Amino acid sequence: MNHMLNSLLTEQPNPLTDHIDELPSAEIMELINKEDQRIAELIQPLIPVIAQAADLILEAFQSGGRLFYVGAGTSGRLGILDASECPPTYGTPPSMVQGIIAGGFRAVKDPVEGAEDSEELGAADLDEHGLDENDVVVGIAASGRTPYVLGAMRHAKEIGATVISLSNNAGTPMTLLADVSIEAVVGPEVVMGSTRMKAGSAQKMILNMLTTTAMIRLGKVYRNFMVDLNPSNEKLVHRAKRMIHLATGANEADIEQAFAGADGHVKTAIVMLMAGVDAVEAQRRLDLADGFVRSAIVGPS
């Protein structure tokens, strides 16, 4: 296993940072920044493949399926981060996008020794969530060969779920198991093998693209406003009302009235104000339009 890891691009020393231990802070950061600038450029040509993956996730959501991210260490934490931000941003149920990490939630903070080395554990953790063929599993690993992730992906494939891989090396075992394979090959890290850096940043950017694109295409965004957000605190209530203002141009009194009438649901309030209808009719229009605000404003044809 170890000699295989030695050959991975993410495990190579970076010749550009060989003297980084001799530099002052600003020069260290210049080198880090220079390497980071390459990430977005390297992701750009992968967009057709990332879009293919997002379309599969969208299809799963439309048929009542769920999205599972599976990873160990940094990759697992990034999956949990992306999953946990979907409910407040897009008003989704917590079960719709879930992050699973080797070693369980304790591993979000503390490393759990050996957890990532078990294929069986990866399969068992997915089983606990009642995985079925309508779901999508995205395996995330910089190396592309983490046993825990491979076990989860194999198991998902056997069940008939859609399997996507996200790695930072080319031609890995994960790639062979995936229906769609995203290989963000960002090269050697500033500090050799510290894949929380470029590899982690690339993963974060791609996960953002996957869920944001799927949620937009589900009708959870009107113009560029997150109109399905859950206004669960003072900041989000303020943001919700500001979105209603920006979307409709209505005055403060009308916004307050619509927001209250819509029980704090931004989409409903926007349709009420734009179409000049009450909350019941706005909700009926949204239901007929599958939640798409533009269609609901125009109304049933």
PDB file of N, CA and C in Angstrom, residues 19 21 60 80 95 104 128-129 140 163 185 232 234 236 256 271 300-301:
ATOM      1  N   HIS A  19      12.698  25.410  -0.383  1.00  0.00           N
ATOM      2  CA  HIS A  19      13.371  26.223   0.652  1.00  0.00           C
ATOM      3  C   HIS A  19      12.365  26.999   1.496  1.00  0.00           C
ATOM      4  N   ASP A  21      11.124  26.477   4.275  1.00  0.00           N
ATOM      5  CA  ASP A  21      11.415  26.503   5.720  1.00  0.00           C
ATOM      6  C   ASP A  21      12.405  27.597   6.098  1.00  0.00           C
ATOM      7  N   ALA A  60     -31.487  12.506  -9.160  1.00  0.00           N
ATOM      8  CA  ALA A  60     -31.744  11.766  -7.913  1.00  0.00           C
ATOM      9  C   ALA A  60     -32.698  12.561  -7.018  1.00  0.00           C
ATOM     10  N   ILE A  80     -19.042  16.828   4.947  1.00  0.00           N
ATOM     11  CA  ILE A  80     -19.965  17.183   6.037  1.00  0.00           C
ATOM     12  C   ILE A  80     -20.265  18.679   6.011  1.00  0.00           C
ATOM     13  N   SER A  95     -31.829  15.249   5.687  1.00  0.00           N
ATOM     14  CA  SER A  95     -31.570  13.917   5.113  1.00  0.00           C
ATOM     15  C   SER A  95     -31.215  13.986   3.625  1.00  0.00           C
ATOM     16  N   GLY A 104     -16.855   8.246  12.055  1.00  0.00           N
ATOM     17  CA  GLY A 104     -18.044   8.908  12.598  1.00  0.00           C
ATOM     18  C   GLY A 104     -17.795  10.361  12.961  1.00  0.00           C
ATOM     19  N   GLU A 128     -26.193   1.787   7.162  1.00  0.00           N
ATOM     20  CA  GLU A 128     -26.901   2.379   8.306  1.00  0.00           C
ATOM     21  C   GLU A 128     -27.864   3.486   7.866  1.00  0.00           C
ATOM     22  N   HIS A 129     -27.580   4.109   6.735  1.00  0.00           N
ATOM     23  CA  HIS A 129     -28.424   5.194   6.231  1.00  0.00           C
ATOM     24  C   HIS A 129     -29.477   4.687   5.245  1.00  0.00           C
ATOM     25  N   ILE A 140     -15.009  10.818  -1.912  1.00  0.00           N
ATOM     26  CA  ILE A 140     -14.025  11.908  -1.973  1.00  0.00           C
ATOM     27  C   ILE A 140     -12.724  11.437  -1.327  1.00  0.00           C
ATOM     28  N   VAL A 163     -22.829   6.371  -8.627  1.00  0.00           N
ATOM     29  CA  VAL A 163     -21.552   6.534  -7.925  1.00  0.00           C
ATOM     30  C   VAL A 163     -20.673   7.550  -8.664  1.00  0.00           C
ATOM     31  N   VAL A 185      -6.536  17.207 -10.682  1.00  0.00           N
ATOM     32  CA  VAL A 185      -5.110  16.930 -10.451  1.00  0.00           C
ATOM     33  C   VAL A 185      -4.368  18.255 -10.248  1.00  0.00           C
ATOM     34  N   SER A 232     -33.724  31.280  10.127  1.00  0.00           N
ATOM     35  CA  SER A 232     -33.750  30.705  11.483  1.00  0.00           C
ATOM     36  C   SER A 232     -33.096  31.597  12.536  1.00  0.00           C
ATOM     37  N   GLU A 234     -31.797  36.053  13.418  1.00  0.00           N
ATOM     38  CA  GLU A 234     -32.042  37.469  13.101  1.00  0.00           C
ATOM     39  C   GLU A 234     -31.369  37.896  11.800  1.00  0.00           C
ATOM     40  N   LEU A 236     -30.621  36.016   9.236  1.00  0.00           N
ATOM     41  CA  LEU A 236     -31.269  35.407   8.080  1.00  0.00           C
ATOM     42  C   LEU A 236     -32.658  36.017   7.824  1.00  0.00           C
ATOM     43  N   GLU A 256     -43.215  43.553   5.096  1.00  0.00           N
ATOM     44  CA  GLU A 256     -43.531  43.013   6.432  1.00  0.00           C
ATOM     45  C   GLU A 256     -44.847  42.228   6.398  1.00  0.00           C
ATOM     46  N   VAL A 271     -43.940  35.904  -4.647  1.00  0.00           N
ATOM     47  CA  VAL A 271     -45.053  35.653  -5.573  1.00  0.00           C
ATOM     48  C   VAL A 271     -46.279  36.487  -5.180  1.00  0.00           C
ATOM     49  N   PRO A 300     -50.485  29.913 -13.835  1.00  0.00           N
ATOM     50  CA  PRO A 300     -50.806  28.791 -14.720  1.00  0.00           C
ATOM     51  C   PRO A 300     -51.262  29.304 -16.077  1.00  0.00           C
ATOM     52  N   SER A 301     -50.759  28.669 -17.142  1.00  0.00           N
ATOM     53  CA  SER A 301     -51.124  29.126 -18.497  1.00  0.00           C
ATOM     54  C   SER A 301     -52.456  28.533 -18.917  1.00  0.00           C
TER      55      SER A 301
END
